[in-house]
CSV table of C-alpha atoms and ligand atoms in Angstrom, one decimal:
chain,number,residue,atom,x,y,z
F,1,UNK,CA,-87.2,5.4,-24.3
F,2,UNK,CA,-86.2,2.4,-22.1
F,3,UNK,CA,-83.2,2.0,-23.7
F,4,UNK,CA,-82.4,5.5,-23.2
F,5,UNK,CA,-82.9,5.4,-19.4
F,6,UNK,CA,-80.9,2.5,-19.2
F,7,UNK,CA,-78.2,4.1,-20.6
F,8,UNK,CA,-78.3,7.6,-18.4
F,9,UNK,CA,-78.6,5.3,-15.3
F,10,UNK,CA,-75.0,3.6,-16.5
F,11,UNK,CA,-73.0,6.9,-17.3
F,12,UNK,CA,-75.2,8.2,-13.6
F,13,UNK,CA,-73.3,5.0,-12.0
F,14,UNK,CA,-69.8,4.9,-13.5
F,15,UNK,CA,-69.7,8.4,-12.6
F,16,UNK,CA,-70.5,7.8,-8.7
F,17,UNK,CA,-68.4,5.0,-8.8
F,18,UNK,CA,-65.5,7.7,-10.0
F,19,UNK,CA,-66.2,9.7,-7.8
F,20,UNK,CA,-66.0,7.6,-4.7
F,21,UNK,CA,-63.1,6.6,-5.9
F,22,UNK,CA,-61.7,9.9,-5.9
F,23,UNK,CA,-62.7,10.6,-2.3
F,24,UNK,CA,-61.0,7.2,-0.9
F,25,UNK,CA,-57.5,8.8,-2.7
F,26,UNK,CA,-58.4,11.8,-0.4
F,27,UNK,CA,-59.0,10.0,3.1
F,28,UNK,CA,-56.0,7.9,2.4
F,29,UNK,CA,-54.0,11.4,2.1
F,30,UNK,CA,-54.2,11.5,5.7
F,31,UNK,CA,-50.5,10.0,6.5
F,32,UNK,CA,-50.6,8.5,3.6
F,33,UNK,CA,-49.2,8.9,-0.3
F,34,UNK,CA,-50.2,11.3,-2.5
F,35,UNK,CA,-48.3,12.8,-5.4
F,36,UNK,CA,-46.1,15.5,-5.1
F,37,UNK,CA,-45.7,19.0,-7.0
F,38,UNK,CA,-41.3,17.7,-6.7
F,39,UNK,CA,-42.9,14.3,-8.6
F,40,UNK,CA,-42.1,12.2,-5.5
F,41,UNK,CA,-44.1,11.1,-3.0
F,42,UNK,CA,-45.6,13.6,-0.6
F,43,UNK,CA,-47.1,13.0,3.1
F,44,UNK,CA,-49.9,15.2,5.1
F,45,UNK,CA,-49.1,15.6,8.8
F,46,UNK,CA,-52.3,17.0,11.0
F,47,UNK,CA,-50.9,19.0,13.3
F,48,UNK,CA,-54.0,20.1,16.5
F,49,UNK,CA,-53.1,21.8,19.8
F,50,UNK,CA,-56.0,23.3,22.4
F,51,UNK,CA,-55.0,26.7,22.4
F,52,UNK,CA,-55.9,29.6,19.5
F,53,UNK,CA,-54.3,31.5,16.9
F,54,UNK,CA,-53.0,33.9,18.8
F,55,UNK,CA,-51.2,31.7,20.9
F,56,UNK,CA,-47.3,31.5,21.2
F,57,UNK,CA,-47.9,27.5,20.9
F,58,UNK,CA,-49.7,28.0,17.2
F,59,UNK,CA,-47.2,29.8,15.7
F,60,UNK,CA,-44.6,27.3,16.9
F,61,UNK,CA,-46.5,25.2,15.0
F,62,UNK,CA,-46.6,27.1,12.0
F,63,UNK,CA,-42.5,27.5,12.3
F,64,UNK,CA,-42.7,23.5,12.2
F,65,UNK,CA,-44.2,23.5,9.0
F,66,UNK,CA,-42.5,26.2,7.8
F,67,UNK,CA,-39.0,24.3,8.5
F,68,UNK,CA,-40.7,21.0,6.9
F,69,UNK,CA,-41.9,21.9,4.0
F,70,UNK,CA,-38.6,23.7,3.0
F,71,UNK,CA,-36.2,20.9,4.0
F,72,UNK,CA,-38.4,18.2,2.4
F,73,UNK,CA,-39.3,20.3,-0.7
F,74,UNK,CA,-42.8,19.7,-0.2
F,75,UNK,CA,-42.6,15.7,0.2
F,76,UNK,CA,-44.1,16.4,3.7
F,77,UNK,CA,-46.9,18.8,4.2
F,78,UNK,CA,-48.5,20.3,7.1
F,79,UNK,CA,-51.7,21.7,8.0
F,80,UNK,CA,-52.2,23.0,11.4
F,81,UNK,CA,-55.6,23.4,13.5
F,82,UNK,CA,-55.8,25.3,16.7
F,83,UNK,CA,-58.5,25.8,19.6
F,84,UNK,CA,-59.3,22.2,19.9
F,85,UNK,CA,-60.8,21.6,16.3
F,86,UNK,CA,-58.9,18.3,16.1
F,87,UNK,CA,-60.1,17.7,20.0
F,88,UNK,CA,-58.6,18.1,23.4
F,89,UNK,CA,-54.9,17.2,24.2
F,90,UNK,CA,-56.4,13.6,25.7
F,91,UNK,CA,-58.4,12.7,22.3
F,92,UNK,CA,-55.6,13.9,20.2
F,93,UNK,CA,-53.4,12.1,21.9
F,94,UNK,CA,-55.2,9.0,21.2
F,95,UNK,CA,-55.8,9.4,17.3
F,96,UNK,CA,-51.9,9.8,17.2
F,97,UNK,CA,-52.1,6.3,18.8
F,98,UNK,CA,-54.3,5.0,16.4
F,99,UNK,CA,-52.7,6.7,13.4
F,100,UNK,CA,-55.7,8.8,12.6
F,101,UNK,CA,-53.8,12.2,13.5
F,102,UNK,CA,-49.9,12.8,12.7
F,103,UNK,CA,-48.9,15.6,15.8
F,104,UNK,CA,-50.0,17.0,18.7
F,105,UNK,CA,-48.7,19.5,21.3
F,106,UNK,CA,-50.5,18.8,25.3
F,107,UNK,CA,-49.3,19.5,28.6
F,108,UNK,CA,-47.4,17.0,30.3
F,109,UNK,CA,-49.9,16.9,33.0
F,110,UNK,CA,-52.7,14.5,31.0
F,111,UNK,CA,-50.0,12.9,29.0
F,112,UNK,CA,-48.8,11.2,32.7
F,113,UNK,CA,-52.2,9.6,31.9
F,114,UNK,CA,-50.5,7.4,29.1
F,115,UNK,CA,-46.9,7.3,30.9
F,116,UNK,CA,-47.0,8.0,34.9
F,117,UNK,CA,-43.6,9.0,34.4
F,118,UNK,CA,-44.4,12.5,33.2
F,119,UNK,CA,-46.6,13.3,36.2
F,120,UNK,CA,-43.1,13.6,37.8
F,121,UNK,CA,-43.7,17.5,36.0
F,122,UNK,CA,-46.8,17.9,38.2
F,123,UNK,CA,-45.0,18.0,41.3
F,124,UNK,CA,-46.1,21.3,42.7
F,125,UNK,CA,-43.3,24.1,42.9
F,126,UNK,CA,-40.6,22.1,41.0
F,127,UNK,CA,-38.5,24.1,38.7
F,128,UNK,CA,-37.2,27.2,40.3
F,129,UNK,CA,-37.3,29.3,36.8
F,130,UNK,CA,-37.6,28.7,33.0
F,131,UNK,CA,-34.3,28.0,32.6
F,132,UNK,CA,-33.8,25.3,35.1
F,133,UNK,CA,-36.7,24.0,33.4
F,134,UNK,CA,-34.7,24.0,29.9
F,135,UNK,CA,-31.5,22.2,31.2
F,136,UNK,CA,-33.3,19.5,33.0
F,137,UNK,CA,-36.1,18.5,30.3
F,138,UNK,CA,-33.3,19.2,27.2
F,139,UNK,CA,-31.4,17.2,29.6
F,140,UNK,CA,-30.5,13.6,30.2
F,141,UNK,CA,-33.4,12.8,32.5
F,142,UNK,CA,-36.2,14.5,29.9
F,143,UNK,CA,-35.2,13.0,27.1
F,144,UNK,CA,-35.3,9.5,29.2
F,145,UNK,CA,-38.5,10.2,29.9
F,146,UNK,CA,-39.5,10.9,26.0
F,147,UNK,CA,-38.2,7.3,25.1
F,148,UNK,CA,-41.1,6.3,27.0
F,149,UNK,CA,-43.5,7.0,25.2
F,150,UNK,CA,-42.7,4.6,22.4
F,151,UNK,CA,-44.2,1.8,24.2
F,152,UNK,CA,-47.7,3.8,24.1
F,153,UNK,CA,-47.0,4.4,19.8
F,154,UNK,CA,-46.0,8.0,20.6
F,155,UNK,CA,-43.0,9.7,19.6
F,156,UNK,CA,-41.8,12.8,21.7
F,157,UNK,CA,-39.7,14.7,19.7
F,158,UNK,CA,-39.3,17.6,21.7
F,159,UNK,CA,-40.2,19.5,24.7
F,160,UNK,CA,-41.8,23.0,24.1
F,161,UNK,CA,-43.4,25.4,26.9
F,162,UNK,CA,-46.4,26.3,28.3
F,163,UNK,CA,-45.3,28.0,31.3
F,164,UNK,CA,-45.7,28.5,35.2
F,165,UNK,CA,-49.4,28.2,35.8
F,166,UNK,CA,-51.1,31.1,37.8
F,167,UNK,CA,-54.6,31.5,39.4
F,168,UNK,CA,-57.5,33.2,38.2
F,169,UNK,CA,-61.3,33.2,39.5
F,170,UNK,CA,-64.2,35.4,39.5
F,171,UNK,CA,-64.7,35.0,43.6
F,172,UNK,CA,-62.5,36.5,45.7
F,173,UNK,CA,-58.7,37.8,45.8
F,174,UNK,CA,-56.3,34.9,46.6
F,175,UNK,CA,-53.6,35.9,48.7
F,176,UNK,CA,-53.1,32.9,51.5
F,177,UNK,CA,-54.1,29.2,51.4
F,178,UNK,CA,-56.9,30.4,53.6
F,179,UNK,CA,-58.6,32.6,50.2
F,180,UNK,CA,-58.7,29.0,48.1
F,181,UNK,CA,-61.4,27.5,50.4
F,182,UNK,CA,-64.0,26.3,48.8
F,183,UNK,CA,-62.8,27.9,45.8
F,184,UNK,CA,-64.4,25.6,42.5
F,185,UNK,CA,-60.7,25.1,40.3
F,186,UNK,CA,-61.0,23.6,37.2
F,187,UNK,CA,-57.5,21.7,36.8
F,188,UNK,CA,-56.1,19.7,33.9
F,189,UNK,CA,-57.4,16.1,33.6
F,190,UNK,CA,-54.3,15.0,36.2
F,191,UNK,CA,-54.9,12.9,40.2
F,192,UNK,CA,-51.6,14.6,41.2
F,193,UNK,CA,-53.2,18.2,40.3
F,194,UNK,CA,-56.8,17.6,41.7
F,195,UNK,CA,-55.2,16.4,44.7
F,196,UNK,CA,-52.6,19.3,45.4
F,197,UNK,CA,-55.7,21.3,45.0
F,198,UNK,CA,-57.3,19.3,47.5
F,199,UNK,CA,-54.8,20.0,50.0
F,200,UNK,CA,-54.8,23.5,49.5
F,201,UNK,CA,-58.5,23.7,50.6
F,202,UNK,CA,-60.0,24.5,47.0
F,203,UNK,CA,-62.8,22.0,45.3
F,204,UNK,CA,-60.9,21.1,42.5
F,205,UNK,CA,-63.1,19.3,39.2
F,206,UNK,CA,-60.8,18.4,36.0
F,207,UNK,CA,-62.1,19.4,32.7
F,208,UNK,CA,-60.8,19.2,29.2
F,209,UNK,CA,-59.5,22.6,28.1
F,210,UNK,CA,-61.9,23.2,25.2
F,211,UNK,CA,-64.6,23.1,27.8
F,212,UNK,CA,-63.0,25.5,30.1
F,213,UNK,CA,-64.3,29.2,28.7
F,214,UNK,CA,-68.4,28.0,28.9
F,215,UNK,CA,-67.7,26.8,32.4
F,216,UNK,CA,-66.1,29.8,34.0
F,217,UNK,CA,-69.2,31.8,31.8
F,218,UNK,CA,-71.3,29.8,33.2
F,219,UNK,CA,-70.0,29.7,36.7
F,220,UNK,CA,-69.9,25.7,36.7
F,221,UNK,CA,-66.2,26.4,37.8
F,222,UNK,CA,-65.5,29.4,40.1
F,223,UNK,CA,-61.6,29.3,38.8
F,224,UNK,CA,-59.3,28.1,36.8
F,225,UNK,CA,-55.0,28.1,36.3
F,226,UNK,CA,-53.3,28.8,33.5
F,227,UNK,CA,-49.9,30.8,32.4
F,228,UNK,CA,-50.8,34.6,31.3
F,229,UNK,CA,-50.1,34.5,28.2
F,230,UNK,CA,-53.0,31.7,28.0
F,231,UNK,CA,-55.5,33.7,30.2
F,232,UNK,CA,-55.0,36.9,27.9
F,233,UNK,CA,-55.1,35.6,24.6
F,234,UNK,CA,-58.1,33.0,25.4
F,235,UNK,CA,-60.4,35.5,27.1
F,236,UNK,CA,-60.2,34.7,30.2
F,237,UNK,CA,-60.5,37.9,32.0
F,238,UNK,CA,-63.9,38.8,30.2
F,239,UNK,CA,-65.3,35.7,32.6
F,240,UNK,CA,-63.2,36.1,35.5
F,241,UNK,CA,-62.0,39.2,38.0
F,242,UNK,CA,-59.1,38.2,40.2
F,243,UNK,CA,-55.0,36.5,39.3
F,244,UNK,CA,-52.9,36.1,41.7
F,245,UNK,CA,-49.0,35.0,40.7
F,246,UNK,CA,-49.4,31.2,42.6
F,247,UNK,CA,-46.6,30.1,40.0
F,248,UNK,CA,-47.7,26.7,41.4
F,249,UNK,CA,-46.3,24.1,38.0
F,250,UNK,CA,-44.7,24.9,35.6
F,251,UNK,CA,-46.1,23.1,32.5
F,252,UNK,CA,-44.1,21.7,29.9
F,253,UNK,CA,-45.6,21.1,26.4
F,254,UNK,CA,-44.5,17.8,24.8
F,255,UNK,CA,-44.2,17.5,21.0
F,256,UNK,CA,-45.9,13.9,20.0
F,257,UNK,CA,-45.5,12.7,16.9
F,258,UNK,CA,-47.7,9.3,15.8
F,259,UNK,CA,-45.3,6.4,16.3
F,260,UNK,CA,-47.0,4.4,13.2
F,261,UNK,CA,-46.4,7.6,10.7
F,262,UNK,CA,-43.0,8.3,12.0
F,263,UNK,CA,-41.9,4.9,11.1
F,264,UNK,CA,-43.0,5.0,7.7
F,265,UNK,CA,-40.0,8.1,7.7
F,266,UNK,CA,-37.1,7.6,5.8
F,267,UNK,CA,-34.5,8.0,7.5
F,268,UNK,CA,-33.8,11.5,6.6
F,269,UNK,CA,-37.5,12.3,6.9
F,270,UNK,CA,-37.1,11.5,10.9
F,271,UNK,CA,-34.3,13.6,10.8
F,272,UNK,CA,-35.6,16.9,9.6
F,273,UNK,CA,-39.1,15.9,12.2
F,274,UNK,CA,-36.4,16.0,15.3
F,275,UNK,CA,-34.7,19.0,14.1
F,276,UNK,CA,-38.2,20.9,13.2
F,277,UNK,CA,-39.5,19.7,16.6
F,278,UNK,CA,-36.5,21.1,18.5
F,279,UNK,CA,-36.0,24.1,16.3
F,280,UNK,CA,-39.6,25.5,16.8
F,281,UNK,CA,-39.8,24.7,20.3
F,282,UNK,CA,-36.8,27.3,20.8
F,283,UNK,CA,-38.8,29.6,18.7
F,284,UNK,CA,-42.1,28.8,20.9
F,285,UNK,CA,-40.2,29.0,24.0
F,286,UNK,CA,-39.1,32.4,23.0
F,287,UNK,CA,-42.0,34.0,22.1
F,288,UNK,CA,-44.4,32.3,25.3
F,289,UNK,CA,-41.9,33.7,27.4
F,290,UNK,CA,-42.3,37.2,26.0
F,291,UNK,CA,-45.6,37.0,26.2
F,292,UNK,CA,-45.7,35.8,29.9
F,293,UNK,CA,-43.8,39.2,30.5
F,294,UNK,CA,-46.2,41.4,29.1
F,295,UNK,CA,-49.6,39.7,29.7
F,296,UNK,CA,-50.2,40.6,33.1
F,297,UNK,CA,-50.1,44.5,32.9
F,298,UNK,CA,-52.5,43.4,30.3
F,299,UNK,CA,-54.8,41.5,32.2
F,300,UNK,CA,-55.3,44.4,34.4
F,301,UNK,CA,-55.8,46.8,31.9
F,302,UNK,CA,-58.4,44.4,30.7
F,303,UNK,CA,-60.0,45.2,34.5
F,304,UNK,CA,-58.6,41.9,36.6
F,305,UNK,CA,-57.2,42.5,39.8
F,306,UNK,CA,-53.9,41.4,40.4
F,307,UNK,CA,-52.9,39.8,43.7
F,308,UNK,CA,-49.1,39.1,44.7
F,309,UNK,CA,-48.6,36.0,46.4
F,310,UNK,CA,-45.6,36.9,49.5
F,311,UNK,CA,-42.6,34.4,49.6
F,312,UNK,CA,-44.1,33.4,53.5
F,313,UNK,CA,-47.9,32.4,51.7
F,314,UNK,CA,-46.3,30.4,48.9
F,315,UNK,CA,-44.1,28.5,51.8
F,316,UNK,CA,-47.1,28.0,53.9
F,317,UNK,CA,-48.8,26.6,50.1
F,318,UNK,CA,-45.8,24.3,49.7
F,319,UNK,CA,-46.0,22.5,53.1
F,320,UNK,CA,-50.0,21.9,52.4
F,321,UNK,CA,-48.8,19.8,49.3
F,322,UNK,CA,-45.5,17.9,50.8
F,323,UNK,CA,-47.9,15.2,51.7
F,324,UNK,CA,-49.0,14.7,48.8
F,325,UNK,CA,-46.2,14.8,46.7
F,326,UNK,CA,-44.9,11.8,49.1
F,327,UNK,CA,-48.2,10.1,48.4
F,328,UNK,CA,-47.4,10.3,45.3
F,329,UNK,CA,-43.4,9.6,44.7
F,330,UNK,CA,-44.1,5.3,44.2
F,331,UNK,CA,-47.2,6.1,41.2
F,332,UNK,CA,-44.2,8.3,39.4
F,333,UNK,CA,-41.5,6.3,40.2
F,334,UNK,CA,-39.0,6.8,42.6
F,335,UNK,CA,-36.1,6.8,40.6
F,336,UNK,CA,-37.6,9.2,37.8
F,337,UNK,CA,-38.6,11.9,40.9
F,338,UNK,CA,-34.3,11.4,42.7
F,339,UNK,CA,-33.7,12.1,38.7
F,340,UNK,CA,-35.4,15.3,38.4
F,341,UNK,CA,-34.7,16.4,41.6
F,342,UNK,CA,-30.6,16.2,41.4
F,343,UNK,CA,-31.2,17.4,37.6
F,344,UNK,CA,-32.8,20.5,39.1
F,345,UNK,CA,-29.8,20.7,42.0
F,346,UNK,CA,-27.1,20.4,39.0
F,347,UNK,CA,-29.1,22.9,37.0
F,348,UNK,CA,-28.6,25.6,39.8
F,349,UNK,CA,-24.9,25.3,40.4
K,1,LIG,O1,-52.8,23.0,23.3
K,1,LIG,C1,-52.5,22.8,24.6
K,1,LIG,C2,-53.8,22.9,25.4
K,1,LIG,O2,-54.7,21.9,24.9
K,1,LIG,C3,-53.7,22.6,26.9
K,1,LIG,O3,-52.6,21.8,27.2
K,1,LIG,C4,-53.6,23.9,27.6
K,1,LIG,O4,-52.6,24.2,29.7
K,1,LIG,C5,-53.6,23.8,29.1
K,1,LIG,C6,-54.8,23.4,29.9
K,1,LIG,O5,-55.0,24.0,30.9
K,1,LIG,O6,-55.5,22.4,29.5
């Protein structure tokens, strides 16, 4: 009878040994080797952005793995997660440092938190129109500034869109400066923006984005700015009553890739990441600005109240800032904000 327990407690080992095994293969998937269905070797990218589903940024994503998979015949898998399930665009960003996460898609605006450079993009009323906004970050200067980020174990691979950000709150109509007073704003985790804000009279607090819904439910913000396409399809308007068209930033997405798993690329494997990158940000770019067009008439249907924001409140809105975006031209870089600046003049000719 001993012996016999002896011997079920062996086979019970040597099969928890097994499986342990089994499950270190699986955690070591994660950017790492794993056989593929073409015999080779295959690779798992995690791909996490903020926003859902629905959003013109998640099926950009799904466009990069569709474009992946095909061109390296399944040696490099995808699998996307949306609405922060990975984190927010600051800890993603992060575990793509470390090598624990493969891509990520944030703003610019806490990315300038790992290379000042990008906060250049937070200057308030910058880009005239989207597609000053194309030439200049497809451009010499944005692609600069993407070179940067190797020295923080990032690789920016391309530059997709979030859009000009507009203001929503459940307060008052905004129409003038006068209407932000007081007004609690959550921004993006960014000085530049807290500090625009500042000047504009509001009570700006930053916040991660996959905290922002609960807070405007639970009033711990009064407001918030987003483009419409991300107020419509996160919900915003069952939380919040008024938009106005402030057109304040417009946000560029950048397309991170982790430094450490791009370098174990071939070659040819970096190649199809660039192409993918740049291929589904045209896609993205498309389809956010499609959306932007349509989401407002549907933000009122939903019951918001639109106010327009006149050419003579915007100027009066981008004088309260000028001091601050002179504050704020030495932290960027000088040379990065004459850059941008005579990128944007040579875009309008
Ligand atoms: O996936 C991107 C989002 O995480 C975030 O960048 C969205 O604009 C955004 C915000 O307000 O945080």
């Amino acid at each position: 009878m001993k012996k016999l327990a002896m011997v079920l407690s062996t086979i019970l080992l040597i099969a928890m040994l097994a499986a342990c095994g089994n499950s270190g293969e699986k955690a070591s998937s994660n950017g790492g080797d794993e056989s593929a269905s073409n015999g080779g070797e295959s690779k798992v990218i995690k791909a996490g952005i903020g926003l859902n589903d629905q959003h013109p940024q998640y099926k950009g994503l799904l466009k990069f793995k569709e474009i992946v998979e095909e061109k390296t015949d399944g040696a490099i898998t995808v699998e996307t997660y949306h609405s922060g399930q990975l984190g927010d665009d600051r800890s993603m960003t992060e575990a793509l440092q470390l090598g624990t996460q493969e891509v990520t898609v944030p703003s610019t605006a806490p990315l300038a938190n790992f290379v000042p450079e990008f906060s250049v993009f937070d200057i308030p009323f910058l880009f005239p129109n989207e597609e000053v906004a194309d030439t200049v970050l497809d451009g010499e200067v944005g692609q600069e500034l993407l070179q940067k980020l190797e020295s923080q174990n990032l690789v920016g691979l391309s530059y997709w869109e979030n859009g000009f950000r507009d203001l929503t709150n459940s307060e008052r109509a905004v129409a003038t400066m006068e209407d932000f007073d007081g007004l609690k704003i959550r921004t993006m985790e960014n000085d530049l923006h807290l500090d625009a804000f500042k000047a504009l009279g509001a009570n700006p607090t930053p916040m991660a984005f996959t905290e922002l819904f609960t807070a405007l439910q639970q009033g711990t913000v009064d407001g918030q700015e987003n483009p419409y396409a991300t107020i419509y399809l996160q919900k915003f308007y069952e939380v919040q009553n008024h938009v106005s068209n402030t057109h304040h930033i417009y946000s560029p997405f950048v397309f991170l890739m982790s430094k450490s798993f791009y370098d174990g690329l071939t070659e040819d494997q970096q190649k199809i990441m660039k192409e993918a990158a740049v291929e589904a940000g045209k896609y993205e770019r498309k389809l956010n600005r499609e959306a932007n067009d349509k989401y407002l008439q549907s933000l009122q249907d939903e019951g918001m109240e639109y106010t327009e924001i006149t050419p003579e409140a915007r100027e009066e809105m981008v004088k309260a800032v000028a001091p601050v975006i002179d504050e704020y031209k030495g932290q960027i870089g000088e040379e990065t904000v004459d850059k941008v600046y005579k990128a944007i003049e040579e875009a309008q000719k």
